[in-house]
Coordinates of C-alpha atoms and ligand atoms in Angstrom, one line a residue:
M57 CA -30.9 -36.1 -32.2
D58 CA -32.4 -33.4 -29.9
K59 CA -29.1 -31.6 -29.5
M60 CA -28.9 -27.9 -30.4
W61 CA -25.7 -28.5 -32.2
S62 CA -26.8 -31.8 -34.0
G63 CA -27.1 -30.3 -37.5
R64 CA -23.8 -31.9 -38.8
F65 CA -24.2 -35.2 -37.0
S66 CA -25.9 -38.3 -38.3
A67 CA -25.8 -40.4 -35.1
S68 CA -27.0 -39.5 -31.6
A69 CA -24.6 -38.9 -28.8
S70 CA -24.0 -41.9 -26.5
S71 CA -25.4 -41.6 -23.0
L72 CA -21.9 -42.1 -21.8
L73 CA -20.8 -39.0 -23.6
D74 CA -23.8 -37.1 -22.2
Q75 CA -22.8 -38.0 -18.7
F76 CA -19.2 -37.1 -19.3
N77 CA -19.7 -33.9 -21.2
A78 CA -22.5 -32.4 -19.2
S79 CA -22.1 -29.7 -16.7
I80 CA -25.8 -29.0 -16.2
M81 CA -25.8 -30.8 -12.8
F82 CA -23.5 -28.2 -11.3
D83 CA -23.6 -25.1 -13.5
R84 CA -27.4 -24.8 -13.0
K85 CA -26.3 -22.8 -9.9
L86 CA -25.6 -19.9 -12.4
Y87 CA -29.2 -19.8 -13.5
R88 CA -29.9 -16.3 -12.3
E89 CA -26.7 -14.9 -13.8
D90 CA -27.6 -16.8 -17.0
I91 CA -31.1 -15.4 -17.4
E92 CA -30.0 -11.9 -16.4
G93 CA -27.2 -12.1 -19.0
S94 CA -29.7 -13.1 -21.6
L95 CA -32.1 -10.3 -20.8
A96 CA -29.3 -7.8 -21.1
H97 CA -28.2 -9.3 -24.3
A98 CA -31.7 -9.3 -25.8
T99 CA -32.3 -5.7 -24.7
M100 CA -29.2 -4.6 -26.4
L101 CA -30.0 -6.6 -29.6
A102 CA -33.5 -4.9 -29.7
K103 CA -32.0 -1.5 -29.2
Q104 CA -29.6 -2.1 -32.1
G105 CA -32.5 -3.2 -34.3
I106 CA -31.3 -6.8 -34.4
L107 CA -34.5 -8.0 -32.6
T108 CA -37.9 -6.4 -33.0
A109 CA -39.7 -4.9 -30.0
E110 CA -42.2 -7.8 -30.3
E111 CA -39.5 -10.4 -30.2
L112 CA -37.9 -8.7 -27.2
K113 CA -41.2 -8.8 -25.3
D114 CA -41.6 -12.5 -26.0
I115 CA -38.0 -13.2 -24.9
V116 CA -38.4 -11.1 -21.7
N117 CA -41.7 -12.9 -20.8
G118 CA -40.3 -16.3 -21.7
L119 CA -37.2 -15.8 -19.6
N120 CA -39.1 -14.6 -16.7
Q121 CA -41.3 -17.6 -16.8
V122 CA -38.3 -19.9 -17.1
M123 CA -36.9 -18.1 -14.0
N124 CA -40.2 -18.8 -12.1
E125 CA -40.1 -22.5 -13.1
I126 CA -36.5 -22.9 -11.9
E127 CA -37.3 -21.1 -8.6
S128 CA -40.4 -23.1 -7.9
G129 CA -38.6 -26.4 -8.7
E130 CA -40.7 -27.1 -11.7
F131 CA -37.9 -26.8 -14.3
E132 CA -36.6 -30.1 -15.6
W133 CA -32.8 -30.1 -15.7
K134 CA -31.8 -32.8 -18.2
I135 CA -28.3 -34.2 -18.6
S136 CA -29.0 -34.5 -22.3
D137 CA -29.2 -30.7 -22.5
E138 CA -25.5 -30.6 -21.6
D139 CA -25.3 -27.2 -19.8
L140 CA -27.6 -24.6 -18.3
H141 CA -27.2 -22.3 -21.3
M142 CA -28.7 -24.9 -23.6
G143 CA -31.2 -26.2 -21.1
I144 CA -32.7 -22.7 -20.5
E145 CA -32.6 -21.7 -24.2
K146 CA -34.4 -24.8 -25.1
R147 CA -37.1 -24.3 -22.7
L148 CA -37.5 -20.7 -23.8
T149 CA -37.9 -21.7 -27.4
A150 CA -40.5 -24.3 -26.4
L151 CA -42.4 -21.5 -24.6
I152 CA -42.1 -18.7 -27.1
G153 CA -41.2 -20.2 -30.4
D154 CA -39.1 -18.6 -33.1
A155 CA -38.0 -15.4 -31.0
G156 CA -36.2 -17.9 -28.7
K157 CA -34.1 -19.1 -31.5
K158 CA -32.9 -15.5 -32.2
L159 CA -31.6 -14.9 -28.6
H160 CA -28.2 -16.4 -29.4
T161 CA -27.5 -14.0 -32.3
A162 CA -24.1 -12.3 -31.8
R163 CA -23.4 -14.5 -28.8
S164 CA -21.7 -17.9 -28.1
R165 CA -21.7 -20.1 -25.0
N166 CA -18.1 -19.2 -24.7
D167 CA -18.8 -15.5 -23.8
Q168 CA -22.1 -16.6 -22.1
V169 CA -20.5 -18.8 -19.6
A170 CA -17.7 -16.3 -19.1
V171 CA -20.3 -13.7 -18.2
D172 CA -22.3 -16.0 -15.9
F173 CA -19.3 -17.3 -14.0
R174 CA -17.6 -14.0 -13.7
R175 CA -20.8 -12.4 -12.3
Y176 CA -21.3 -15.2 -9.8
V177 CA -17.7 -14.7 -8.6
L178 CA -18.1 -10.9 -8.3
R179 CA -21.4 -11.4 -6.4
K180 CA -19.7 -13.9 -4.0
N181 CA -16.7 -11.6 -3.7
R182 CA -19.0 -8.9 -2.3
E183 CA -20.8 -11.3 0.0
I184 CA -17.6 -12.7 1.4
V185 CA -16.3 -9.2 2.1
E186 CA -19.5 -8.5 4.1
A187 CA -19.2 -11.7 6.1
L188 CA -15.5 -10.9 6.8
K189 CA -16.5 -7.4 8.1
E190 CA -18.9 -9.1 10.5
L191 CA -16.3 -11.4 11.7
M192 CA -13.9 -8.4 12.2
G193 CA -16.6 -6.7 14.1
V194 CA -16.9 -9.6 16.6
I195 CA -13.1 -9.8 17.0
L196 CA -13.0 -6.1 17.5
D197 CA -15.5 -6.2 20.3
L198 CA -13.4 -9.0 22.0
A199 CA -10.2 -7.0 21.5
S200 CA -11.6 -3.8 23.0
K201 CA -12.6 -5.7 26.2
H202 CA -9.1 -7.2 26.6
T203 CA -6.6 -4.4 26.1
E204 CA -5.4 -4.9 29.7
T205 CA -5.6 -8.7 29.8
L206 CA -2.1 -9.9 30.1
M207 CA -1.0 -13.0 28.2
P208 CA 2.4 -14.5 27.2
G209 CA 3.4 -13.4 23.7
M210 CA 5.1 -16.2 21.9
T211 CA 7.9 -16.9 19.4
H212 CA 8.7 -20.5 18.5
L213 CA 5.7 -21.3 20.7
Q214 CA 7.8 -20.4 23.7
H215 CA 7.0 -17.7 26.2
A216 CA 8.7 -14.5 24.8
Q217 CA 7.3 -11.2 26.1
P218 CA 4.1 -10.3 27.8
I219 CA 1.4 -8.7 25.6
N220 CA -2.3 -8.1 26.0
F221 CA -5.0 -10.3 24.6
G222 CA -6.6 -7.3 22.7
F223 CA -3.2 -6.8 20.9
H224 CA -3.1 -10.5 20.0
M225 CA -6.6 -10.2 18.5
C226 CA -5.5 -7.0 16.6
A227 CA -3.0 -9.2 14.8
Y228 CA -5.8 -11.2 13.3
L229 CA -7.7 -8.0 12.4
S230 CA -4.7 -7.0 10.4
M231 CA -4.8 -10.2 8.4
F232 CA -8.5 -10.0 7.7
K233 CA -8.2 -6.4 6.7
R234 CA -5.6 -7.3 4.1
D235 CA -8.0 -10.1 3.0
I236 CA -10.8 -7.6 2.4
E237 CA -8.5 -5.3 0.4
R238 CA -7.4 -8.4 -1.6
F239 CA -11.0 -9.2 -2.5
E240 CA -11.8 -5.6 -3.2
S241 CA -8.9 -5.2 -5.7
S242 CA -9.8 -8.4 -7.5
Y243 CA -13.4 -7.1 -7.8
E244 CA -12.2 -3.9 -9.4
R245 CA -9.9 -5.6 -11.8
N246 CA -12.3 -8.2 -12.9
N247 CA -15.5 -6.2 -13.2
I248 CA -15.5 -6.1 -17.0
S249 CA -18.0 -7.7 -19.4
P250 CA -17.1 -10.5 -21.7
L251 CA -20.5 -10.3 -23.4
G252 CA -20.3 -9.8 -27.1
C253 CA -17.0 -11.5 -27.5
A254 CA -19.0 -14.3 -29.1
A255 CA -17.0 -17.5 -29.8
L256 CA -13.5 -15.9 -29.8
A257 CA -13.2 -13.2 -32.4
G258 CA -16.1 -10.8 -31.8
T259 CA -19.2 -10.6 -34.1
P260 CA -20.1 -9.0 -37.5
H261 CA -23.4 -7.9 -36.0
N262 CA -23.7 -4.3 -35.0
I263 CA -23.8 -4.8 -31.3
D264 CA -23.2 -2.4 -28.4
R265 CA -21.1 -4.1 -25.8
S266 CA -21.1 -1.2 -23.5
M267 CA -24.8 -1.2 -23.2
S268 CA -25.2 -4.8 -22.1
A269 CA -22.2 -4.3 -19.8
E270 CA -23.9 -1.4 -18.2
I271 CA -27.2 -3.3 -17.7
L272 CA -25.3 -6.1 -16.0
G273 CA -23.4 -3.8 -13.7
F274 CA -20.0 -4.2 -15.2
S275 CA -17.7 -1.1 -15.1
G276 CA -16.7 -1.6 -18.7
V277 CA -16.0 -4.1 -21.5
S278 CA -13.0 -6.4 -21.9
T279 CA -10.3 -5.4 -24.4
N280 CA -9.5 -8.6 -26.3
C281 CA -12.1 -11.2 -27.2
L282 CA -9.6 -14.0 -27.7
D283 CA -8.3 -13.6 -24.1
T284 CA -11.7 -12.9 -22.6
V285 CA -13.5 -16.2 -23.6
S286 CA -10.7 -18.2 -22.0
D287 CA -9.6 -16.0 -19.2
R288 CA -10.3 -17.6 -15.8
D289 CA -8.0 -15.3 -13.7
F290 CA -11.1 -14.0 -11.9
A291 CA -11.8 -17.5 -10.6
L292 CA -8.2 -18.1 -9.7
E293 CA -8.2 -14.9 -7.8
I294 CA -11.2 -15.7 -5.7
L295 CA -9.6 -19.1 -5.0
F296 CA -6.3 -17.5 -4.0
N297 CA -8.1 -14.8 -1.9
I298 CA -10.2 -17.5 -0.2
S299 CA -7.1 -19.6 0.3
T300 CA -5.2 -16.8 1.9
M301 CA -8.3 -16.0 4.1
M302 CA -8.6 -19.6 5.1
M303 CA -4.9 -19.7 5.9
H304 CA -5.5 -16.8 8.4
I305 CA -8.6 -18.6 9.7
S306 CA -6.5 -21.7 10.2
R307 CA -3.9 -19.9 12.2
L308 CA -6.5 -18.5 14.5
S309 CA -8.2 -22.0 14.7
E310 CA -4.9 -23.6 15.6
E311 CA -4.6 -21.1 18.5
L312 CA -8.2 -21.8 19.6
V313 CA -7.4 -25.5 19.6
M314 CA -4.4 -25.0 21.7
W315 CA -6.0 -22.5 24.0
S316 CA -8.8 -24.9 24.7
S317 CA -6.4 -27.6 25.9
Y318 CA -5.8 -28.4 29.6
E319 CA -2.2 -27.3 29.0
F320 CA -3.3 -23.8 28.2
K321 CA -7.0 -23.3 29.3
F322 CA -6.9 -19.7 27.9
V323 CA -10.3 -20.0 26.4
E324 CA -13.4 -22.2 26.6
L325 CA -15.6 -22.6 23.6
S326 CA -19.3 -22.6 24.4
D327 CA -21.2 -25.8 24.5
E328 CA -23.1 -24.7 21.5
Y329 CA -19.9 -24.8 19.4
S330 CA -18.1 -27.8 21.0
T331 CA -18.7 -31.5 20.5
G332 CA -18.4 -34.6 22.7
S333 CA -16.7 -38.0 22.3
S334 CA -18.6 -41.1 21.6
I335 CA -16.4 -43.0 24.0
M336 CA -14.9 -40.6 26.5
P337 CA -17.8 -39.0 28.5
Q338 CA -15.5 -36.3 30.0
K339 CA -14.5 -34.8 26.6
K340 CA -15.3 -31.5 25.1
N341 CA -13.7 -31.2 21.8
P342 CA -12.9 -28.1 19.7
D343 CA -14.2 -29.6 16.4
V344 CA -15.1 -26.2 15.0
P345 CA -11.5 -24.8 14.8
E346 CA -10.2 -28.2 13.9
L347 CA -12.6 -28.4 10.9
L348 CA -11.7 -24.8 9.9
R349 CA -8.1 -25.9 9.9
G350 CA -8.9 -28.9 7.8
K351 CA -11.1 -27.2 5.3
T352 CA -8.3 -24.8 4.6
G353 CA -6.5 -27.8 2.8
R354 CA -9.5 -28.5 0.8
V355 CA -9.7 -24.9 -0.5
Y356 CA -6.0 -25.0 -1.4
G357 CA -6.9 -28.2 -3.4
S358 CA -9.4 -26.2 -5.5
L359 CA -6.8 -23.4 -6.2
M360 CA -4.2 -26.0 -7.2
G361 CA -6.8 -27.8 -9.3
L362 CA -7.8 -24.8 -11.3
L363 CA -4.2 -23.5 -11.8
T364 CA -3.4 -26.9 -13.2
V365 CA -6.5 -27.0 -15.5
M366 CA -5.5 -23.6 -17.0
K367 CA -1.8 -24.5 -17.4
A368 CA -0.7 -24.6 -21.0
L369 CA -4.2 -24.2 -22.5
P370 CA -3.9 -22.9 -26.1
L371 CA -6.0 -19.9 -27.0
A372 CA -8.9 -19.6 -26.9
Y373 CA -11.8 -21.5 -25.3
N374 CA -11.2 -25.2 -24.5
K375 CA -13.7 -27.6 -22.9
D376 CA -11.1 -28.1 -20.1
T377 CA -12.3 -24.8 -18.7
Q378 CA -15.7 -26.4 -17.8
E379 CA -13.7 -27.9 -14.9
D380 CA -13.4 -24.4 -13.4
K381 CA -16.8 -24.3 -11.6
E382 CA -17.1 -27.1 -9.0
G383 CA -13.9 -26.1 -7.1
V384 CA -14.9 -22.5 -7.0
F385 CA -18.4 -23.4 -5.8
D386 CA -17.0 -25.6 -3.1
A387 CA -14.4 -23.0 -2.0
V388 CA -17.0 -20.2 -1.9
E389 CA -19.5 -22.4 0.1
T390 CA -16.6 -23.4 2.4
A391 CA -15.7 -19.8 3.0
E392 CA -19.2 -18.7 3.7
I393 CA -20.0 -21.3 6.4
S394 CA -16.4 -21.0 7.8
L395 CA -16.8 -17.2 8.3
E396 CA -20.2 -17.7 9.9
I397 CA -19.3 -20.4 12.3
L398 CA -16.0 -18.8 13.4
K399 CA -17.9 -15.6 14.2
E400 CA -20.3 -17.5 16.3
A401 CA -17.7 -19.6 18.1
I402 CA -15.7 -16.4 19.0
K403 CA -18.8 -14.5 20.1
T404 CA -19.8 -17.3 22.4
M405 CA -16.4 -18.3 23.8
Q406 CA -15.1 -17.5 27.4
V407 CA -11.7 -15.9 27.9
K408 CA -9.9 -17.2 31.0
E409 CA -8.1 -14.1 32.0
Q410 CA -6.7 -15.6 35.2
N411 CA -5.1 -18.5 33.4
M412 CA -3.5 -16.1 30.9
L413 CA -2.1 -14.1 33.8
S414 CA -0.8 -17.2 35.6
A415 CA 0.9 -18.2 32.3
C416 CA 2.7 -14.9 32.4
K417 CA 4.3 -16.0 35.7
V418 CA 6.3 -18.7 33.9
G419 CA 9.1 -18.3 31.4
H420 CA 10.7 -15.2 32.7
L421 CA 8.7 -12.9 30.4
S422 CA 10.3 -9.7 31.8
A423 CA 13.9 -10.8 30.9
T424 CA 14.2 -8.4 28.0
D425 CA 13.1 -5.6 30.3
L426 CA 15.9 -6.4 32.8
A427 CA 18.4 -6.3 29.9
D428 CA 16.8 -2.9 28.7
Y429 CA 17.2 -1.6 32.3
L430 CA 20.9 -2.4 32.3
V431 CA 21.2 -0.6 29.0
E432 CA 19.1 2.4 29.9
K433 CA 20.0 3.0 33.5
C434 CA 23.4 1.5 34.0
G435 CA 24.9 2.4 30.5
I436 CA 25.9 -1.3 30.0
P437 CA 26.2 -2.3 26.2
F438 CA 23.2 -4.6 25.2
R439 CA 25.3 -7.7 24.5
E440 CA 26.7 -7.6 28.1
A441 CA 23.4 -6.8 29.5
H442 CA 21.9 -9.9 27.7
F443 CA 24.6 -12.0 29.4
I444 CA 24.0 -10.5 32.9
T445 CA 20.3 -11.1 32.4
G446 CA 21.0 -14.7 31.4
K447 CA 22.7 -15.1 34.8
A448 CA 19.6 -13.7 36.6
V449 CA 17.3 -16.1 34.7
A450 CA 19.6 -19.0 35.6
K451 CA 19.4 -17.9 39.3
S452 CA 15.6 -17.7 39.2
E453 CA 15.5 -21.3 37.7
E454 CA 17.7 -22.4 40.5
L455 CA 15.3 -20.7 43.1
K456 CA 12.4 -22.2 41.2
I457 CA 10.8 -18.7 40.8
D458 CA 9.9 -16.4 37.9
L459 CA 12.3 -13.6 37.2
S460 CA 9.5 -11.1 37.9
D461 CA 9.5 -12.3 41.6
I462 CA 13.3 -12.4 42.2
E463 CA 14.6 -10.4 45.2
L464 CA 16.9 -7.4 44.6
T465 CA 19.8 -9.0 46.6
Y466 CA 20.1 -11.8 44.2
L467 CA 20.3 -9.4 41.3
Q468 CA 22.9 -7.3 43.0
A469 CA 25.0 -10.4 43.8
I470 CA 25.1 -10.9 40.0
D471 CA 25.9 -7.3 39.2
A472 CA 26.4 -4.5 41.7
R473 CA 25.3 -1.8 39.3
I474 CA 21.8 -3.0 39.6
K475 CA 19.8 -0.6 41.9
E476 CA 16.4 -0.6 43.6
D477 CA 14.9 1.2 40.6
V478 CA 15.0 -2.1 38.7
I479 CA 11.9 -3.3 40.5
P480 CA 9.3 -1.8 38.2
Y481 CA 11.2 -3.2 35.2
L482 CA 10.5 -6.7 36.4
S483 CA 6.7 -6.3 36.5
I484 CA 4.9 -8.1 33.8
R485 CA 2.3 -5.3 33.3
N486 CA 5.0 -2.7 33.1
S487 CA 6.8 -4.8 30.6
M488 CA 3.7 -4.9 28.4
N489 CA 3.0 -1.2 28.8
A490 CA 6.6 -0.3 28.1
R491 CA 6.3 -1.5 24.5
K492 CA 4.7 1.7 23.3
S493 CA 6.5 2.2 20.1
S494 CA 4.2 2.5 17.1
G495 CA 2.2 -0.7 16.6
G496 CA 3.4 -2.1 19.9
T497 CA 1.5 -3.9 22.5
A498 CA 1.2 -1.2 25.3
T499 CA -2.5 -0.7 26.2
V500 CA -2.4 2.8 24.7
R501 CA -1.0 1.5 21.5
T502 CA -3.5 -1.4 21.3
Q503 CA -6.4 1.0 21.8
E504 CA -5.1 3.0 18.9
Q505 CA -5.1 -0.1 16.8
I506 CA -8.6 -0.8 17.8
E507 CA -9.7 2.6 16.8
F508 CA -7.9 2.1 13.4
F509 CA -9.9 -1.0 12.7
Q510 CA -13.1 0.6 13.9
N511 CA -12.6 3.3 11.3
F512 CA -11.7 0.8 8.7
L513 CA -15.0 -1.0 9.3
K514 CA -17.0 2.3 9.3
A515 CA -15.5 3.5 6.0
Ligands
LIG749 N1 -20.6 -25.7 -20.3 C1 -19.5 -25.0 -20.9 C2 -18.5 -24.6 -19.8 O1 -18.9 -24.6 -18.7 C3 -20.1 -23.8 -21.6 C4 -19.3 -23.3 -22.8 C5 -19.3 -24.4 -23.9 N2 -18.7 -23.9 -25.1 C6 -18.3 -24.7 -26.0 N3 -17.8 -24.2 -27.0 N4 -18.5 -26.0 -26.0 O2 -17.4 -24.1 -20.1

């Protein structure tokens, strides 16, 4: 009968219930948020005359000692205490006596856990944004070195038009910039304090919610207590934001896996970030991007899990909500290590420019340019130009050469309107540099994009 809520019970909880009901094994991760929340709450209670200055002093000293005990590993986390809130309060009361029992005035575990978890999510939101910016910095360095490195741009995983590798990297920078903006907008929306909502309906005590909100760094207080104690949108948002970020990471990872294969050989991951095979001595495997791709699925699982937990919950707090934490912790930790290792893998990988260039010599990458020439210089309608170019591609296939290497006489045999000024149109580099419309691949446009992302990271 050592439970804090055991007043109305006459028999002890079974140990099976303790095991099933407890969250202390995982929510202890929130100890810092929990103690800071209690310090802010107690400070506000004292300011409002609900606690004496003496009681506040005892609570502050006691909570600081609990914090030290937790950080030094001395603190005893007991399943029978159910969750960290009760574990900490119990230890506080053991240390300071009656003042400890007053801490929970005008508060419930429902607003307490909402404060702790929300603040954890907000802190991790900030840390992930910082890590994303570091990753962007590394990709940006790579992009700026390769604004003239030709590679085949693809659609349907087929050679389409020549681009430069820096431009390709700028596509990922665009995705990661959107991710950062998504995290930041979630931060702004969710940076409001649940503290003082108490169990569900507010409290009759004369509290000052704005004061505790300010101490905790929130930008304001929530509007409706009934919603606030059961709102987990902030947790869903970080899961969605991490999922989308991981989806982007998995796309880049997929390309790194492909590019590391003998078929492509566009990049070589460093030995530090590659693995071997236990049976095939010759192998060097891209386990890092493969795992990044795989971990994306696991993060989606956490998002679907919490959406499903929240589905159809009646107002207000329900114990179902205790299932919100493990998936978020796992997704956050997955995001943190993924961002770190992807950054290192990219930093240390080698780009095989020569192989990228050779790949541009298959697949007739300048075919669109020939069609554009026919339109621009010969006044031929695009549909007809497309057909004539198709003939030129077929001729090149027959000659077993790339369209960029075809001789003028062959082209003129297909259509006499083609003149010598077609030659520059067939060059792969010219083709890339011709795409100079806004946001295009031309080296000058790629350099502008790089500058845009540099400014974004500086802001
Ligand atoms: N451990 C609980 C959770 O994580 C804390 C809130 C408990 N509230 C309650 N009314 N039983 O959700």
